Short mmCIF file of C-alpha atoms and ligand atoms in Angstrom, two decimals:
data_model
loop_
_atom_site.label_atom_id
_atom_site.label_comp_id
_atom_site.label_asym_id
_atom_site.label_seq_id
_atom_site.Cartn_x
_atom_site.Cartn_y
_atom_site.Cartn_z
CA UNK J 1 1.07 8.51 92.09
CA UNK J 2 3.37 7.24 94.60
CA UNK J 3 6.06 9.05 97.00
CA UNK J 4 8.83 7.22 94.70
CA UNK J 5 11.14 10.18 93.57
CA UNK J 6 14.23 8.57 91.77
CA UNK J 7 16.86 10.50 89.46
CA UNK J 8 19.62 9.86 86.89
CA UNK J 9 22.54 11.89 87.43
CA UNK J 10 25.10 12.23 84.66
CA UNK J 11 28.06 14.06 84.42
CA UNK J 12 28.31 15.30 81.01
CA UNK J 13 31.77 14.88 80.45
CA UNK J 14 31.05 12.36 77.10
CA UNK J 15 28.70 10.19 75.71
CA UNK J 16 25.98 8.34 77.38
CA UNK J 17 27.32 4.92 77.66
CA UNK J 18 26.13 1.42 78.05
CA UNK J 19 26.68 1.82 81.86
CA UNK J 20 24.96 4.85 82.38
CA UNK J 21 22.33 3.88 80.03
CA UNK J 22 21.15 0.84 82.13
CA UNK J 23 21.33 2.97 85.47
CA UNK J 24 19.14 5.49 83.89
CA UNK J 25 16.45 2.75 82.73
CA UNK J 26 16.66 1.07 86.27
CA UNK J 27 15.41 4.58 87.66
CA UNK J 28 12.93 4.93 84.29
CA UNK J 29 11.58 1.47 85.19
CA UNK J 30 11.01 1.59 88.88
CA UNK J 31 9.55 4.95 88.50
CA UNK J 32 6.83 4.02 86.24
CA UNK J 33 6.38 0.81 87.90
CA UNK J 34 5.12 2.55 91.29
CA UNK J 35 4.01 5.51 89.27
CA UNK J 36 6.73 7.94 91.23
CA UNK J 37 8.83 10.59 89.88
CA UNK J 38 11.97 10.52 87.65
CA UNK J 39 14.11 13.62 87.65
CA UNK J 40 17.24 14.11 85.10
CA UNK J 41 19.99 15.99 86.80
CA UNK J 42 22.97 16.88 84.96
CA UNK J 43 25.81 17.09 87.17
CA UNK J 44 28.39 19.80 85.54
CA UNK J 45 30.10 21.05 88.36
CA UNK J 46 33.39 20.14 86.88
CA UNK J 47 33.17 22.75 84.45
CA UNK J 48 36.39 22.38 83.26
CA UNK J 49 35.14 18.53 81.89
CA UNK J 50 31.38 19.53 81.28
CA UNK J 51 30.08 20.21 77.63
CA UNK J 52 26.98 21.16 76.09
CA UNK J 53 27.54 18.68 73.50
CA UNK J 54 27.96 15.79 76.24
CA UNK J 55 24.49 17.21 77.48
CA UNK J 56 22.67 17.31 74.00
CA UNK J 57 24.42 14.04 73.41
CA UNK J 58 22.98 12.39 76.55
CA UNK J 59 19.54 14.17 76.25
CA UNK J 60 19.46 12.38 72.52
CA UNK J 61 20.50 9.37 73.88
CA UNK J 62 17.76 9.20 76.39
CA UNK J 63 15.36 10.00 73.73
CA UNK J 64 16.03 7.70 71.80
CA UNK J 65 16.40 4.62 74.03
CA UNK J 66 12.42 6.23 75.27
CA UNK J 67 13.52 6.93 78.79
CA UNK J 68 11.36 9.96 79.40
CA UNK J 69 11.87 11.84 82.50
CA UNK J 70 9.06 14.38 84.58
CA UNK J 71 11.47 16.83 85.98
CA UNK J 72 14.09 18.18 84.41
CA UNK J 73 16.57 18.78 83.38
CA UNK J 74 18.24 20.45 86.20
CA UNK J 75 21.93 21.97 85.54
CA UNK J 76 24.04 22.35 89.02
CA UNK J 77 25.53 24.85 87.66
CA UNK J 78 22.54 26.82 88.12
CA UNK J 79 22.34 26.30 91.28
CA UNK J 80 25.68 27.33 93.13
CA UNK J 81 23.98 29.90 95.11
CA UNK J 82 22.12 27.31 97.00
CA UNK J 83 25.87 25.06 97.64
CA UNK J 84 27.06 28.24 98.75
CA UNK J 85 23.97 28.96 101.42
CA UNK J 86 24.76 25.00 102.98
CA UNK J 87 28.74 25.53 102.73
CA UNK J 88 28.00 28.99 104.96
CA UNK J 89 25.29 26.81 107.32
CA UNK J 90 28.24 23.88 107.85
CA UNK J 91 30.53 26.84 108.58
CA UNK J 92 28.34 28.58 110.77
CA UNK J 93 27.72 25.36 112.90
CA UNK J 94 31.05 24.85 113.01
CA UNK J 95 30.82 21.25 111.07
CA UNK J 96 32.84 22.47 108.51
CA UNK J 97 35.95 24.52 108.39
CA UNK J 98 38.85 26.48 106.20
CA UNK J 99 41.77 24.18 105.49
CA UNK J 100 44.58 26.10 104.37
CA UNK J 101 47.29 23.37 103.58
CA UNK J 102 48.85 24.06 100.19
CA UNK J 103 49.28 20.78 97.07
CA UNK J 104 53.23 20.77 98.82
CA UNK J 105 52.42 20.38 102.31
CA UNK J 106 49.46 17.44 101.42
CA UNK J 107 51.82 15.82 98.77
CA UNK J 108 54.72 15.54 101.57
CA UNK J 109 52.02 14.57 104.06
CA UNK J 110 50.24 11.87 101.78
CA UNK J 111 53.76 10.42 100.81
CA UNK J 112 54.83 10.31 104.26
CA UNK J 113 51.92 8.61 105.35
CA UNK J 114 52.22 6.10 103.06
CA UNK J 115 56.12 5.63 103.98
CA UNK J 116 54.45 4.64 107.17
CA UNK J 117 52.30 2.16 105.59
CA UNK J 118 49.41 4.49 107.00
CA UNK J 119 46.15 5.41 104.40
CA UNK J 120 46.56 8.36 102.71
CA UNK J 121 44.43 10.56 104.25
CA UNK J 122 44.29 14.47 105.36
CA UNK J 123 45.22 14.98 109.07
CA UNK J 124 42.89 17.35 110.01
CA UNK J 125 45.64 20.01 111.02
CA UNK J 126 43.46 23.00 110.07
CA UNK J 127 40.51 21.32 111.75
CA UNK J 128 40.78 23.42 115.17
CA UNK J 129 42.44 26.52 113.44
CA UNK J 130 41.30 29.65 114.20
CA UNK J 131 39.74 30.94 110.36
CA UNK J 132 43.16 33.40 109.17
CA UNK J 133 42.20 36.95 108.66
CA UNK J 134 44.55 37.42 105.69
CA UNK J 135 43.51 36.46 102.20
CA UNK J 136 45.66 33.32 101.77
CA UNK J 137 43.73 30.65 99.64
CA UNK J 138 41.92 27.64 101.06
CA UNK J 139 39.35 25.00 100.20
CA UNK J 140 36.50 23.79 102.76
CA UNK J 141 36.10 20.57 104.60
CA UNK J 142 33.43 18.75 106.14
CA UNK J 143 34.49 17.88 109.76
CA UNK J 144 33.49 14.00 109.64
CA UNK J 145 32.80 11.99 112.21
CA UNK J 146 36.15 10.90 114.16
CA UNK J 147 35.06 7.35 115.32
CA UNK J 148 31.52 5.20 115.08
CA UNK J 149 30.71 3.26 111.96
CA UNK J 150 28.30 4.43 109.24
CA UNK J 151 26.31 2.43 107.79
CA UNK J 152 23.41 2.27 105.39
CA UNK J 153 20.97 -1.01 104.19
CA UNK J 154 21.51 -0.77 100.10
CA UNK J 155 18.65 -2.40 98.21
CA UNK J 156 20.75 -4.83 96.61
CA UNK J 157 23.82 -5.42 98.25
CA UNK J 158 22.61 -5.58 101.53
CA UNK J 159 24.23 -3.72 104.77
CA UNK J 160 27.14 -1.94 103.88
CA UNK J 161 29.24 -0.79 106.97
CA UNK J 162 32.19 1.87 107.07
CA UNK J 163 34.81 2.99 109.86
CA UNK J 164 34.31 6.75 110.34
CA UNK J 165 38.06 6.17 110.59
CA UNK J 166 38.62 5.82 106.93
CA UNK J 167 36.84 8.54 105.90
CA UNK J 168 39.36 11.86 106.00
CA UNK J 169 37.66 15.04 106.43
CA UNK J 170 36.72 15.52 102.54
CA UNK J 171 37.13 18.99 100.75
CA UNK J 172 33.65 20.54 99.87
CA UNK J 173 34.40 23.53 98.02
CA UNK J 174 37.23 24.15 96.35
CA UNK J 175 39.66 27.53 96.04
CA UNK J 176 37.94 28.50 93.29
CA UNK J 177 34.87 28.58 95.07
CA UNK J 178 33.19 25.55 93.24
CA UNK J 179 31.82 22.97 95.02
CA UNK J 180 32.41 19.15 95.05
CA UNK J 181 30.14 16.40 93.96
CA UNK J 182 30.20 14.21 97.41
CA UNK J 183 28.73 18.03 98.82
CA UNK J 184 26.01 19.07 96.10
CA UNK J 185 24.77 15.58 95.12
CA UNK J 186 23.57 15.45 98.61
CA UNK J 187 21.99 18.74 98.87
CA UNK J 188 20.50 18.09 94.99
CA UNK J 189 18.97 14.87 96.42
CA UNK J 190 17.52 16.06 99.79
CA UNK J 191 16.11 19.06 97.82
CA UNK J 192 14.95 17.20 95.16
CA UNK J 193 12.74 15.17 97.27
CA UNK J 194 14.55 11.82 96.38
CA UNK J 195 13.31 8.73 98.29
CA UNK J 196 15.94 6.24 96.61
CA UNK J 197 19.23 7.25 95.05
CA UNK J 198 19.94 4.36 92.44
CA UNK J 199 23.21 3.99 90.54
CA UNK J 200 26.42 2.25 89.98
CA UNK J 201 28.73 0.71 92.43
CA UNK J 202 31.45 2.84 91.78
CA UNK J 203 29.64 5.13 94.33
CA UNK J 204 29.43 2.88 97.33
CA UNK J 205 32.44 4.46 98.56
CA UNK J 206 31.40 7.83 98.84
CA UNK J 207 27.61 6.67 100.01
CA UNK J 208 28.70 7.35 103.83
CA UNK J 209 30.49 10.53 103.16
CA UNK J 210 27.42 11.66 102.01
CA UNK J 211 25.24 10.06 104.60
CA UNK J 212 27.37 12.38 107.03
CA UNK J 213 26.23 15.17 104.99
CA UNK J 214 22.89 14.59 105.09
CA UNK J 215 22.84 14.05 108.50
CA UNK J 216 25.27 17.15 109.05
CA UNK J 217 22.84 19.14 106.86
CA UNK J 218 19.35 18.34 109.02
CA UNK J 219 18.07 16.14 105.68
CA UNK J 220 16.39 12.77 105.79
CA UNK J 221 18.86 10.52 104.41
CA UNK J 222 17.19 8.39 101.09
CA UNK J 223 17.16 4.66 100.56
CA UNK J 224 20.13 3.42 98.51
CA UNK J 225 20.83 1.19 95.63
CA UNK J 226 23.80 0.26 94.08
CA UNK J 227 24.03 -1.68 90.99
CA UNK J 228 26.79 -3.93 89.93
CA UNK J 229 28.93 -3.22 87.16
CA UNK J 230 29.20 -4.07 83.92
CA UNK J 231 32.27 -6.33 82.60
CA UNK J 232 33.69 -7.17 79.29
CA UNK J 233 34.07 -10.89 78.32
CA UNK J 234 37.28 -11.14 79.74
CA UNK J 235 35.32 -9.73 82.74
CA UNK J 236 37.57 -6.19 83.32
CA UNK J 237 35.39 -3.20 83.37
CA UNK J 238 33.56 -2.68 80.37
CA UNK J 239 35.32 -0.12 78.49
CA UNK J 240 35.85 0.53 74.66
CA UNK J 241 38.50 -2.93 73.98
CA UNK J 242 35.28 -4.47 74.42
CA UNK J 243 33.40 -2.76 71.63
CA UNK J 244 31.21 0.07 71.60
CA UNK J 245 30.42 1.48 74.88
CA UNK J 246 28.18 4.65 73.64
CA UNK J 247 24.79 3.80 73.25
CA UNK J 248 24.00 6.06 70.38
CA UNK J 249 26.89 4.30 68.33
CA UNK J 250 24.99 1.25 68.52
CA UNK J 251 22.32 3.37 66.82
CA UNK J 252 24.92 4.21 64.01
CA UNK J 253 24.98 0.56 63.82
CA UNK J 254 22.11 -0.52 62.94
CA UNK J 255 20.63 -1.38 66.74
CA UNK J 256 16.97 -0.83 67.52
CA UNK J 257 16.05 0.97 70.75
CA UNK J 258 13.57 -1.81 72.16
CA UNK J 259 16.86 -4.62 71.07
CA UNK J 260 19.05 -1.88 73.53
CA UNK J 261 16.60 -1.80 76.07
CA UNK J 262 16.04 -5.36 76.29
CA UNK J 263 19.26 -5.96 76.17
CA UNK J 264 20.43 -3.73 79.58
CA UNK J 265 17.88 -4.69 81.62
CA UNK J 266 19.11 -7.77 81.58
CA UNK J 267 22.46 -6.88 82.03
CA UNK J 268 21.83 -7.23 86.12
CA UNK J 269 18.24 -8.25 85.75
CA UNK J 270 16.41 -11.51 85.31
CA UNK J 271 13.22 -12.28 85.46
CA UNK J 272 13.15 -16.59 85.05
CA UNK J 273 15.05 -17.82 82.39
CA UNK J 274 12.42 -15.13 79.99
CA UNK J 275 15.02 -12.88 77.64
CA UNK J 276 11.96 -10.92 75.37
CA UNK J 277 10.93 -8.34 77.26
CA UNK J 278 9.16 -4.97 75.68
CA UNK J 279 8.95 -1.72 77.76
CA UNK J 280 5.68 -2.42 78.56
CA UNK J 281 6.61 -5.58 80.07
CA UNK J 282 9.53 -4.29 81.84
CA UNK J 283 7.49 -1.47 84.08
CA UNK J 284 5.25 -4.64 85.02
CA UNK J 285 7.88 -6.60 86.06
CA UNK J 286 11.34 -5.07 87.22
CA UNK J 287 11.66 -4.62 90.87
CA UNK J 288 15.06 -4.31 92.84
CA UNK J 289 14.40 -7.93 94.01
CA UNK J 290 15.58 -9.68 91.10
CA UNK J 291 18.74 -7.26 90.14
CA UNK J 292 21.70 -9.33 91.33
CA UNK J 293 24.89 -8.84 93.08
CA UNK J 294 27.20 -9.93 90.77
CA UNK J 295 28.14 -8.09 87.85
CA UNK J 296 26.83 -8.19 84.42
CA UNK J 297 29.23 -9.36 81.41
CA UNK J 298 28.26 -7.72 77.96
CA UNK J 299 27.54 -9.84 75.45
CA UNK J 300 27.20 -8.41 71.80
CA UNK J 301 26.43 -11.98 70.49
CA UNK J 302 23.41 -11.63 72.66
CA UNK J 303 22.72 -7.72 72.16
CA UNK J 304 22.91 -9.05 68.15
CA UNK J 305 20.25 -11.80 68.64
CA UNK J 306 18.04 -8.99 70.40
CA UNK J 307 18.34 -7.34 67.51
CA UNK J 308 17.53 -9.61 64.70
CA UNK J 309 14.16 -10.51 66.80
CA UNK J 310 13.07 -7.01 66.97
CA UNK J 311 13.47 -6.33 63.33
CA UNK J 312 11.97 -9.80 62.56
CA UNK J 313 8.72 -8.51 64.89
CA UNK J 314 9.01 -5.24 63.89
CA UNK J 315 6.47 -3.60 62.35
CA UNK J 316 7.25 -2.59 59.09
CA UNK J 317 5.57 0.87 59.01
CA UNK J 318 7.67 1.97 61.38
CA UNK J 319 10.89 0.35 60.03
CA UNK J 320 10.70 0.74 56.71
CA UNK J 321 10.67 5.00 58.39
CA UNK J 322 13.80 3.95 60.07
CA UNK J 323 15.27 3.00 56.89
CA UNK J 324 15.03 5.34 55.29
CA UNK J 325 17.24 7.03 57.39
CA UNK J 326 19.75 4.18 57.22
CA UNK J 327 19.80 4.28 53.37
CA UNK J 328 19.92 8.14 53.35
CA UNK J 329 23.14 7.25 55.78
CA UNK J 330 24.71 5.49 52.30
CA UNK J 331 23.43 8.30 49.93
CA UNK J 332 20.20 6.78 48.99
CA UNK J 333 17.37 8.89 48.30
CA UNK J 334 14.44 6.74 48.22
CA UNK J 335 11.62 7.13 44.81
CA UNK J 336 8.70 8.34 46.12
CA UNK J 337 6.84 5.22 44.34
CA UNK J 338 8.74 2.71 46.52
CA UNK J 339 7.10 1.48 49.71
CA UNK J 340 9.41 1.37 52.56
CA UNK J 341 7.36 -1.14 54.74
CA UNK J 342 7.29 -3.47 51.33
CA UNK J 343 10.58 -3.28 51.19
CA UNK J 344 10.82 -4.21 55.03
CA UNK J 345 8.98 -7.18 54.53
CA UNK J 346 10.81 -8.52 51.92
CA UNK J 347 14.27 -8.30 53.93
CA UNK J 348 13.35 -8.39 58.04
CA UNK J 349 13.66 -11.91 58.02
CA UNK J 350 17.82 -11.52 56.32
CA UNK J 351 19.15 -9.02 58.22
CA UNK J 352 20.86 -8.87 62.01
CA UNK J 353 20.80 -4.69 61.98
CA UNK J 354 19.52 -1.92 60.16
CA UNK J 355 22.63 -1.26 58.51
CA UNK J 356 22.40 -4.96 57.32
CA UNK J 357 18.88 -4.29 55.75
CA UNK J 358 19.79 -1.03 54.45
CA UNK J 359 22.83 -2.35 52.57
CA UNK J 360 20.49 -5.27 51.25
CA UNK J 361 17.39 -2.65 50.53
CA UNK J 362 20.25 -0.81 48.21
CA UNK J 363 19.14 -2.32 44.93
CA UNK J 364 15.72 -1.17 45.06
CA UNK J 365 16.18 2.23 45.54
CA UNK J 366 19.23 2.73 43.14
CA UNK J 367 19.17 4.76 40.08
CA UNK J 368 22.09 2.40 38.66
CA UNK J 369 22.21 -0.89 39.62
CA UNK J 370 25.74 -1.99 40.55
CA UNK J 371 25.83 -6.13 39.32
CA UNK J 372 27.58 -8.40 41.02
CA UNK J 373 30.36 -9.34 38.48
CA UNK J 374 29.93 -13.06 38.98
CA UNK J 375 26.80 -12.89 39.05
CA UNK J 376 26.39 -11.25 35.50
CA UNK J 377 28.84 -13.43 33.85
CA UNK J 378 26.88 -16.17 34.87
CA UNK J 379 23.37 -15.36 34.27
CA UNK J 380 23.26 -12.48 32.55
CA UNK J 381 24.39 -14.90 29.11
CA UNK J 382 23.09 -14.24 25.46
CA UNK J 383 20.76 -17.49 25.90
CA UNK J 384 18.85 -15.40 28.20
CA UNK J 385 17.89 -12.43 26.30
CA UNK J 386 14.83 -13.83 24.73
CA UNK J 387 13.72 -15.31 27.71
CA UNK J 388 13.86 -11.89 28.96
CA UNK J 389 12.19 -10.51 25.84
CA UNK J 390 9.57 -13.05 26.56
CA UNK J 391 9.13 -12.03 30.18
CA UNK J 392 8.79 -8.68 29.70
CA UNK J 393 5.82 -9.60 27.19
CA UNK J 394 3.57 -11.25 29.37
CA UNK J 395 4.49 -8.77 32.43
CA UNK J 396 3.20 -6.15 29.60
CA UNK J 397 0.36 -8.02 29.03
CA UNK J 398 -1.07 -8.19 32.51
CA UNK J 399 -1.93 -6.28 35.43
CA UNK J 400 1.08 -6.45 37.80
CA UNK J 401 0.01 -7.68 40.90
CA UNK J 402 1.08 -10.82 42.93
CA UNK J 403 -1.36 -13.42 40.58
CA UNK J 404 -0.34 -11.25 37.45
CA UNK J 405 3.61 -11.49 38.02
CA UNK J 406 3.31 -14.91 39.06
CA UNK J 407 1.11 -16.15 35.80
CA UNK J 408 3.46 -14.40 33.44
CA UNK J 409 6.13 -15.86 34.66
CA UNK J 410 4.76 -19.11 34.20
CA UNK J 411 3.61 -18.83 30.81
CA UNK J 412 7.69 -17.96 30.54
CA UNK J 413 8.09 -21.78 31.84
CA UNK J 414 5.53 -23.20 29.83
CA UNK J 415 6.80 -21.68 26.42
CA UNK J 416 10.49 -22.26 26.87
CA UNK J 417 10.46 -24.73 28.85
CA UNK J 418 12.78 -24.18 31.43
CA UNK J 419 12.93 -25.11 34.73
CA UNK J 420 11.77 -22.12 37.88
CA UNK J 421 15.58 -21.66 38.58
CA UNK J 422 16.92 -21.12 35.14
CA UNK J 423 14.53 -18.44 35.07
CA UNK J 424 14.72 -16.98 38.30
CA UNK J 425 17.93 -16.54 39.18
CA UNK J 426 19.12 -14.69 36.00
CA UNK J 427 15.77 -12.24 36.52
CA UNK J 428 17.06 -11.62 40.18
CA UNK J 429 20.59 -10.52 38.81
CA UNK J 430 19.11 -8.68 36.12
CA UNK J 431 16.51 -6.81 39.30
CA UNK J 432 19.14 -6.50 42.06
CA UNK J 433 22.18 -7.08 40.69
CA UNK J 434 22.97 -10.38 42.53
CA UNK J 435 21.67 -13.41 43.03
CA UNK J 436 21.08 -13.61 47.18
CA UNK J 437 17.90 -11.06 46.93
CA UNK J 438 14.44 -11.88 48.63
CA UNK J 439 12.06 -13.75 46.14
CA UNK J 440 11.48 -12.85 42.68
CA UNK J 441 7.86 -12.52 42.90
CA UNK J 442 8.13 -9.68 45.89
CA UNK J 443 11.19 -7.91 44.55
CA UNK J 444 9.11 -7.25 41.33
CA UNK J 445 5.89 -6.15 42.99
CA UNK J 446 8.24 -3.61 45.35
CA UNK J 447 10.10 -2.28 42.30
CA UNK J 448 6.76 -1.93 40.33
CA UNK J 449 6.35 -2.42 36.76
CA UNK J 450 8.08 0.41 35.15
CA UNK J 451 11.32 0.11 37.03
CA UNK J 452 11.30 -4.27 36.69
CA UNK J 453 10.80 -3.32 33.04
CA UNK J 454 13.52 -0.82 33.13
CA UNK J 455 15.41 -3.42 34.66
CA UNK J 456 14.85 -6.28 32.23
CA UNK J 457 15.65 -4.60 29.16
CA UNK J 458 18.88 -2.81 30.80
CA UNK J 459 20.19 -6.36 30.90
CA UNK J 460 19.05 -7.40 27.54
CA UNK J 461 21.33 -4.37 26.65
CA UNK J 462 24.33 -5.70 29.19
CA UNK J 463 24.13 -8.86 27.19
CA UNK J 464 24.39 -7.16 23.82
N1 LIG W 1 27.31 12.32 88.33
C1 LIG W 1 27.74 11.04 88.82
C2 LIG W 1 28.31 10.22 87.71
O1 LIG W 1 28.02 10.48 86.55
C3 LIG W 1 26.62 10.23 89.41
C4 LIG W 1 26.25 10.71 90.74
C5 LIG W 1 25.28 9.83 91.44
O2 LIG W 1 24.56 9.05 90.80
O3 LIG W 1 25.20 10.01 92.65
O4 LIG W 1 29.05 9.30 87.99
#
């Protein structure tokens, strides 16, 4: 084990999306690289924004994408009493303090400020106030630092300096009596033990507001991280124009995990100009070294491609027990003779998703085969009924295995004289429906002899 204590942090105010998804593997990744800690924290402070759904659906989420965590989950809303302890011990010291300024008198402030050309930012008038005995409402501020710089060396962007200047004295708790995130993601992180705090860019800004707190609060401040964005192709902030930004929708469409997982990493990532990676792979290789500065532009061409390699490599075990969940998804309930991972190997090579192979894996486990109306005009003809008759003869006739299938079908050829084609394609129409399924020899042995028998004379009978 090493001292490496890393978290994800959602707010669970929605889905877990692509963004989120990659910052949590980052942590995931690092964490079993050095053999550390990952904690999941679920920040729901906002309570007003903060479901139980958005939890379950991020706790699924993580499931499924494998990103196991060691401690956790931890809910802040069970742990106000601990806020309210450090908002009394910033009181107490007299680094924080009672502002009592009401929405009116900021609003008029803010605008007048920026009439002036001046940032927006609260003036401190309550800072010096003597705390009012009445009972008029207030929130609490953090007494920043007036002048100085703050800085802090993040892991991949380098040193990142800020004016104390520009940093207002921010409000920690609110009238209500909740805290704010800047205040209890601090004390969450120094209590939690947390040696790096790794996530996305969007909180650079509010890293040195909470470096003051640390500091303010008598905690070791953590190393920082802060990974780049992600950006659609027209490279504005990834959001839903772009496509699906919830990572469980891409299991809806037919994604697998290890495509998903593959596919973030990279997002930010490289390793060479090497694309396959599998989990295992990953915890030997990522480091924060090779995560670059720039930001990552999602590519669903890409995230496809993924895909259609892991379900070529899959094995078929396991994805013929994924598919059954996909054809279950179009009303399918699959025969109990049928073997998924036959089926599977049959179609992995023909389909980009799992929706893809479901939709193709249809005709085998139908009660009624739907035919392609083409199709059935064109093949399914009265010339071919006693070649059918005849095929169904020697199938009869012989054990049905791969060498039995194939030898009646020949002695088909041999006695009529027809060419491989003339044969096959009608007996794939008058099997699946259509003519674009996987070869005739493996769509018989997965349907099995009753059903391709079933099968051959229900066409005989569509012919008439
Ligand atoms: N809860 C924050 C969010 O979902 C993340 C906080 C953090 O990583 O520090 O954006």
């Amino acid at each position: 084990m090493s001292d490496l204590r890393v978290r994800f942090a959602p707010s669970p105010t929605g889905y877990l999306h692509i963004g989120g998804a990659r910052t949590a593997l980052f942590n995931y990744l690092l964490a079993r690289k050095e053999q550390g800690t990952f904690i999941l924290r679920i920040e729901d402070t906002d309570v007003e924004r903060s479901t139980q759904e958005s939890v379950d659906a991020i706790l699924q989420a993580m499931d499924w994408l494998g990103l196991s965590y060691d401690e956790g989950p931890f809910y802040q809303t069970e742990r106000f009493d601990l806020y309210k302890e450090k908002v009394q011990q910033l009181l107490a010291e007299g680094k924080a303090y009672k502002c009592y300024c009401t929405a009116d008198e900021l609003t008029t402030k803010r605008e007048a400020a920026m009439a002036n050309g001046d940032k927006p930012q609260y003036d401190g008038s309550c800072r010096e106030l003597t705390p009012r005995e009445d009972d008029a409402p207030y929130v609490i501020r953090f007494k920043s630092k007036r002048d100085g710089v703050t800085s802090f060396n993040d892991k991949i962007k380098g040193t990142i300096s800020f004016n104390n200047q520009e940093l207002d004295d921010m409000i920690i708790q609110r009238t209500d009596g909740t805290p704010t995130y800047n205040f209890v993601v601090v004390i969450d992180d120094a209590e939690m033990g947390l040696t790096l705090v790794l996530r996305g860019d969007d909180h650079v800004n509010n890293t040195p507001r909470q470096i003051q707190i640390y500091q303010a609060l008598g905690y070791a401040v953590p190393e920082f991280a802060h990974v780049p964005m992600i950006l659609g192709a027209d490279k504005k902030r990834l959001s839903k124009r772009h496509g699906a930004t919830s990572v469980m929708a891409y299991r809806e469409m037919g994604y697998l995990p290890e495509a998903l997982v593959n596919y973030l990493v990279r997002l930010g990532w490289s390793f060479g100009d090497e694309e396959i990676f599998s989990m295992d792979d990953l915890v030997e290789k990522f480091t924060l070294d090779n995560v670059g500065r720039s930001a990552g532009v999602f590519n669903p061409d890409k995230l496809l491609w993924l895909n259609e390699h892991y379900i070529k490599t899959g094995d078929p075990q396991q994805l013929g027990t994924l598919l059954e969940e996909y054809l279950q998804q179009l009303g399918f309930q699959v025969p109990a003779d049928i073997d998924l991972a036959e089926v599977v190997k049959t179609l992995q090579d023909r389909s980009k998703t799992m929706v893809e192979m479901a939709e193709k894996a249809a005709f085998y486990v139908c009660d009624e085969l739907e035919y392609d109306a083409k199709a059935q005009q064109k093949f399914l003809t009265a010339e071919q009924k006693p070649v059918f008759e005849a095929l169904i003869g020697k199938l009869e006739s012989r054990e049905f295995n791969a060498e039995g299938v194939e030898a009646a079908f020949k002695e088909v050829l041999k006695e009529t004289g027809l060419k491989f084609g003339k044969v096959g394609q009608p007996t794939r129409v008058a099997l699946s429906g259509g003519t674009s399924a996987p070869g005739i020899f493996e769509v018989m042995l997965v349907l099995g002899r009753e059903r391709t028998l079933k099968r051959l004379r229900a066409a005989i009978e569509r012919i008439g």
